Amino acid sequence: MYISTLLAKSKNQVIRACNGQEAIELVSKYKNINLVLMDIKMPVMDGFEALKRIRTISPQLPVIAQTAYALPEDERKICKAGFDGYITKPIIKEKLIETINKILK
């Protein structure tokens, strides 16, 4: 919800999923998704498993991890899993926009 508010003034439509399974279903349903912001810790299915499944549906779709875990080993694990970017919580609007713009260029 917070991210939707942050991105409300952008030209992009925000579609929200409540868990990893819903994210997979949305990526399958909407073929015009340009970017996924994925929380690592979610109910039903975590971000790592959801990313694996999204990659089978849309291998080139950029996925940015969101996490409260900010230790260097956490960042390495996220990068090794295949996320295209990484932002830590609390999410700072400027950092979020910078990360999105960097990946979408």
Short mmCIF file of N, CA and C in Angstrom, two decimals, residues 3-82:
data_model
loop_
_atom_site.label_atom_id
_atom_site.label_comp_id
_atom_site.label_asym_id
_atom_site.label_seq_id
_atom_site.Cartn_x
_atom_site.Cartn_y
_atom_site.Cartn_z
N ILE A 3 3.92 1.60 -1.14
CA ILE A 3 4.56 1.75 -2.45
C ILE A 3 3.56 2.27 -3.48
N SER A 4 2.34 1.79 -3.43
CA SER A 4 1.29 2.30 -4.33
C SER A 4 1.13 3.80 -4.16
N THR A 5 1.17 4.26 -2.93
CA THR A 5 1.06 5.69 -2.64
C THR A 5 2.27 6.43 -3.20
N LEU A 6 3.47 5.87 -3.00
CA LEU A 6 4.69 6.52 -3.51
C LEU A 6 4.68 6.64 -5.03
N LEU A 7 4.14 5.64 -5.69
CA LEU A 7 4.16 5.60 -7.16
C LEU A 7 2.90 6.16 -7.80
N ALA A 8 1.98 6.65 -6.99
CA ALA A 8 0.69 7.13 -7.50
C ALA A 8 0.84 8.25 -8.52
N LYS A 9 1.85 9.08 -8.38
CA LYS A 9 2.03 10.21 -9.30
C LYS A 9 2.79 9.82 -10.56
N SER A 10 3.28 8.60 -10.61
CA SER A 10 4.00 8.17 -11.81
C SER A 10 3.00 7.80 -12.89
N LYS A 11 3.51 7.56 -14.08
CA LYS A 11 2.65 7.20 -15.21
C LYS A 11 2.31 5.71 -15.19
N ASN A 12 2.81 5.00 -14.21
CA ASN A 12 2.64 3.56 -14.18
C ASN A 12 1.43 3.14 -13.36
N GLN A 13 0.81 2.07 -13.81
CA GLN A 13 -0.29 1.48 -13.05
C GLN A 13 0.32 0.49 -12.06
N VAL A 14 -0.14 0.50 -10.84
CA VAL A 14 0.35 -0.41 -9.81
C VAL A 14 -0.70 -1.49 -9.58
N ILE A 15 -0.27 -2.73 -9.68
CA ILE A 15 -1.13 -3.88 -9.38
C ILE A 15 -0.54 -4.53 -8.14
N ARG A 16 -1.35 -4.75 -7.14
CA ARG A 16 -0.86 -5.24 -5.86
C ARG A 16 -1.25 -6.70 -5.64
N ALA A 17 -0.27 -7.49 -5.18
CA ALA A 17 -0.51 -8.87 -4.78
C ALA A 17 -0.25 -8.97 -3.28
N CYS A 18 -1.01 -9.78 -2.61
CA CYS A 18 -0.87 -9.93 -1.15
C CYS A 18 0.11 -11.02 -0.75
N ASN A 19 0.49 -11.87 -1.70
CA ASN A 19 1.45 -12.94 -1.39
C ASN A 19 2.11 -13.40 -2.68
N GLY A 20 3.08 -14.28 -2.54
CA GLY A 20 3.83 -14.75 -3.69
C GLY A 20 2.98 -15.48 -4.72
N GLN A 21 2.02 -16.26 -4.27
CA GLN A 21 1.16 -16.99 -5.20
C GLN A 21 0.33 -16.02 -6.04
N GLU A 22 -0.21 -14.99 -5.40
CA GLU A 22 -0.97 -13.97 -6.15
C GLU A 22 -0.08 -13.26 -7.16
N ALA A 23 1.16 -13.00 -6.79
CA ALA A 23 2.09 -12.34 -7.72
C ALA A 23 2.28 -13.18 -8.98
N ILE A 24 2.46 -14.47 -8.80
CA ILE A 24 2.62 -15.38 -9.94
C ILE A 24 1.38 -15.36 -10.82
N GLU A 25 0.22 -15.41 -10.20
CA GLU A 25 -1.03 -15.38 -10.96
C GLU A 25 -1.18 -14.08 -11.75
N LEU A 26 -0.79 -12.96 -11.16
CA LEU A 26 -0.88 -11.67 -11.86
C LEU A 26 0.09 -11.59 -13.03
N VAL A 27 1.31 -12.10 -12.83
CA VAL A 27 2.29 -12.11 -13.92
C VAL A 27 1.78 -13.00 -15.06
N SER A 28 1.13 -14.10 -14.74
CA SER A 28 0.57 -14.98 -15.77
C SER A 28 -0.59 -14.31 -16.50
N LYS A 29 -1.40 -13.58 -15.78
CA LYS A 29 -2.60 -12.97 -16.34
C LYS A 29 -2.30 -11.72 -17.16
N TYR A 30 -1.43 -10.86 -16.66
CA TYR A 30 -1.14 -9.58 -17.31
C TYR A 30 0.23 -9.65 -17.98
N LYS A 31 0.24 -9.81 -19.27
CA LYS A 31 1.50 -9.96 -20.01
C LYS A 31 2.24 -8.64 -20.22
N ASN A 32 1.60 -7.52 -19.88
CA ASN A 32 2.24 -6.21 -20.10
C ASN A 32 2.89 -5.65 -18.84
N ILE A 33 3.11 -6.46 -17.83
CA ILE A 33 3.79 -6.00 -16.62
C ILE A 33 5.24 -5.72 -16.97
N ASN A 34 5.73 -4.55 -16.54
CA ASN A 34 7.10 -4.13 -16.86
C ASN A 34 8.10 -4.37 -15.74
N LEU A 35 7.59 -4.52 -14.51
CA LEU A 35 8.47 -4.62 -13.35
C LEU A 35 7.69 -5.20 -12.18
N VAL A 36 8.38 -5.99 -11.36
CA VAL A 36 7.78 -6.52 -10.14
C VAL A 36 8.62 -6.07 -8.95
N LEU A 37 7.95 -5.52 -7.94
CA LEU A 37 8.58 -5.23 -6.66
C LEU A 37 8.13 -6.34 -5.72
N MET A 38 9.06 -7.15 -5.25
CA MET A 38 8.71 -8.38 -4.52
C MET A 38 9.28 -8.36 -3.12
N ASP A 39 8.40 -8.45 -2.14
CA ASP A 39 8.85 -8.59 -0.76
C ASP A 39 9.43 -9.99 -0.61
N ILE A 40 10.47 -10.12 0.17
CA ILE A 40 11.09 -11.42 0.38
C ILE A 40 10.24 -12.27 1.33
N LYS A 41 9.77 -11.65 2.39
CA LYS A 41 9.00 -12.39 3.39
C LYS A 41 7.51 -12.11 3.19
N MET A 42 6.80 -13.12 2.68
CA MET A 42 5.36 -13.00 2.41
C MET A 42 4.66 -14.27 2.87
N PRO A 43 3.36 -14.17 3.12
CA PRO A 43 2.60 -15.39 3.43
C PRO A 43 2.41 -16.24 2.17
N VAL A 44 2.05 -17.46 2.36
CA VAL A 44 1.75 -18.45 1.32
C VAL A 44 3.02 -18.90 0.58
N MET A 45 3.78 -17.95 0.03
CA MET A 45 4.99 -18.27 -0.71
C MET A 45 5.96 -17.10 -0.59
N ASP A 46 7.21 -17.39 -0.22
CA ASP A 46 8.16 -16.28 -0.06
C ASP A 46 8.64 -15.75 -1.42
N GLY A 47 9.36 -14.65 -1.37
CA GLY A 47 9.83 -14.00 -2.58
C GLY A 47 10.80 -14.82 -3.40
N PHE A 48 11.61 -15.65 -2.74
CA PHE A 48 12.56 -16.48 -3.47
C PHE A 48 11.85 -17.52 -4.34
N GLU A 49 10.88 -18.19 -3.76
CA GLU A 49 10.12 -19.20 -4.52
C GLU A 49 9.28 -18.53 -5.61
N ALA A 50 8.67 -17.41 -5.28
CA ALA A 50 7.86 -16.69 -6.27
C ALA A 50 8.73 -16.25 -7.45
N LEU A 51 9.95 -15.78 -7.16
CA LEU A 51 10.86 -15.37 -8.24
C LEU A 51 11.17 -16.55 -9.17
N LYS A 52 11.46 -17.71 -8.61
CA LYS A 52 11.74 -18.89 -9.44
C LYS A 52 10.59 -19.17 -10.40
N ARG A 53 9.39 -19.09 -9.88
CA ARG A 53 8.21 -19.40 -10.71
C ARG A 53 7.94 -18.30 -11.73
N ILE A 54 8.16 -17.05 -11.34
CA ILE A 54 7.99 -15.94 -12.28
C ILE A 54 8.98 -16.07 -13.43
N ARG A 55 10.19 -16.50 -13.14
CA ARG A 55 11.21 -16.67 -14.18
C ARG A 55 10.80 -17.72 -15.21
N THR A 56 10.01 -18.70 -14.82
CA THR A 56 9.55 -19.70 -15.79
C THR A 56 8.45 -19.14 -16.68
N ILE A 57 7.71 -18.16 -16.17
CA ILE A 57 6.62 -17.54 -16.93
C ILE A 57 7.14 -16.42 -17.82
N SER A 58 8.00 -15.59 -17.24
CA SER A 58 8.49 -14.39 -17.93
C SER A 58 9.96 -14.17 -17.56
N PRO A 59 10.88 -14.88 -18.22
CA PRO A 59 12.29 -14.86 -17.83
C PRO A 59 12.95 -13.48 -17.83
N GLN A 60 12.51 -12.58 -18.69
CA GLN A 60 13.15 -11.27 -18.80
C GLN A 60 12.51 -10.20 -17.92
N LEU A 61 11.44 -10.52 -17.22
CA LEU A 61 10.74 -9.54 -16.39
C LEU A 61 11.62 -9.13 -15.21
N PRO A 62 11.94 -7.83 -15.08
CA PRO A 62 12.76 -7.38 -13.95
C PRO A 62 12.00 -7.52 -12.63
N VAL A 63 12.70 -8.05 -11.63
CA VAL A 63 12.11 -8.22 -10.30
C VAL A 63 13.06 -7.61 -9.27
N ILE A 64 12.54 -6.66 -8.50
CA ILE A 64 13.30 -5.99 -7.45
C ILE A 64 12.86 -6.56 -6.11
N ALA A 65 13.81 -6.98 -5.30
CA ALA A 65 13.51 -7.49 -3.96
C ALA A 65 13.35 -6.34 -2.98
N GLN A 66 12.37 -6.46 -2.11
CA GLN A 66 12.20 -5.53 -0.99
C GLN A 66 12.39 -6.35 0.27
N THR A 67 13.18 -5.83 1.19
CA THR A 67 13.41 -6.60 2.40
C THR A 67 13.83 -5.72 3.57
N ALA A 68 13.54 -6.22 4.75
CA ALA A 68 14.00 -5.56 5.97
C ALA A 68 15.39 -6.07 6.34
N TYR A 69 15.84 -7.12 5.67
CA TYR A 69 17.16 -7.70 5.94
C TYR A 69 18.21 -6.92 5.16
N ALA A 70 19.13 -6.31 5.89
CA ALA A 70 20.08 -5.41 5.23
C ALA A 70 21.54 -5.82 5.41
N LEU A 71 21.79 -7.00 5.88
CA LEU A 71 23.16 -7.45 6.06
C LEU A 71 23.78 -7.83 4.71
N PRO A 72 25.11 -7.71 4.60
CA PRO A 72 25.76 -8.03 3.31
C PRO A 72 25.44 -9.43 2.81
N GLU A 73 25.37 -10.42 3.71
CA GLU A 73 25.06 -11.78 3.25
C GLU A 73 23.63 -11.90 2.73
N ASP A 74 22.72 -11.08 3.26
CA ASP A 74 21.36 -11.05 2.73
C ASP A 74 21.35 -10.52 1.31
N GLU A 75 22.10 -9.46 1.07
CA GLU A 75 22.18 -8.88 -0.28
C GLU A 75 22.78 -9.89 -1.26
N ARG A 76 23.82 -10.60 -0.84
CA ARG A 76 24.43 -11.61 -1.71
C ARG A 76 23.43 -12.72 -2.05
N LYS A 77 22.66 -13.16 -1.04
CA LYS A 77 21.67 -14.21 -1.26
C LYS A 77 20.60 -13.75 -2.25
N ILE A 78 20.18 -12.50 -2.12
CA ILE A 78 19.16 -11.95 -3.01
C ILE A 78 19.70 -11.85 -4.44
N CYS A 79 20.92 -11.35 -4.59
CA CYS A 79 21.52 -11.24 -5.93
C CYS A 79 21.74 -12.62 -6.55
N LYS A 80 22.22 -13.56 -5.74
CA LYS A 80 22.46 -14.92 -6.24
C LYS A 80 21.16 -15.59 -6.68
N ALA A 81 20.06 -15.26 -6.03
CA ALA A 81 18.76 -15.84 -6.39
C ALA A 81 18.28 -15.36 -7.75
N GLY A 82 18.82 -14.23 -8.22
CA GLY A 82 18.45 -13.74 -9.55
C GLY A 82 17.58 -12.51 -9.59
#
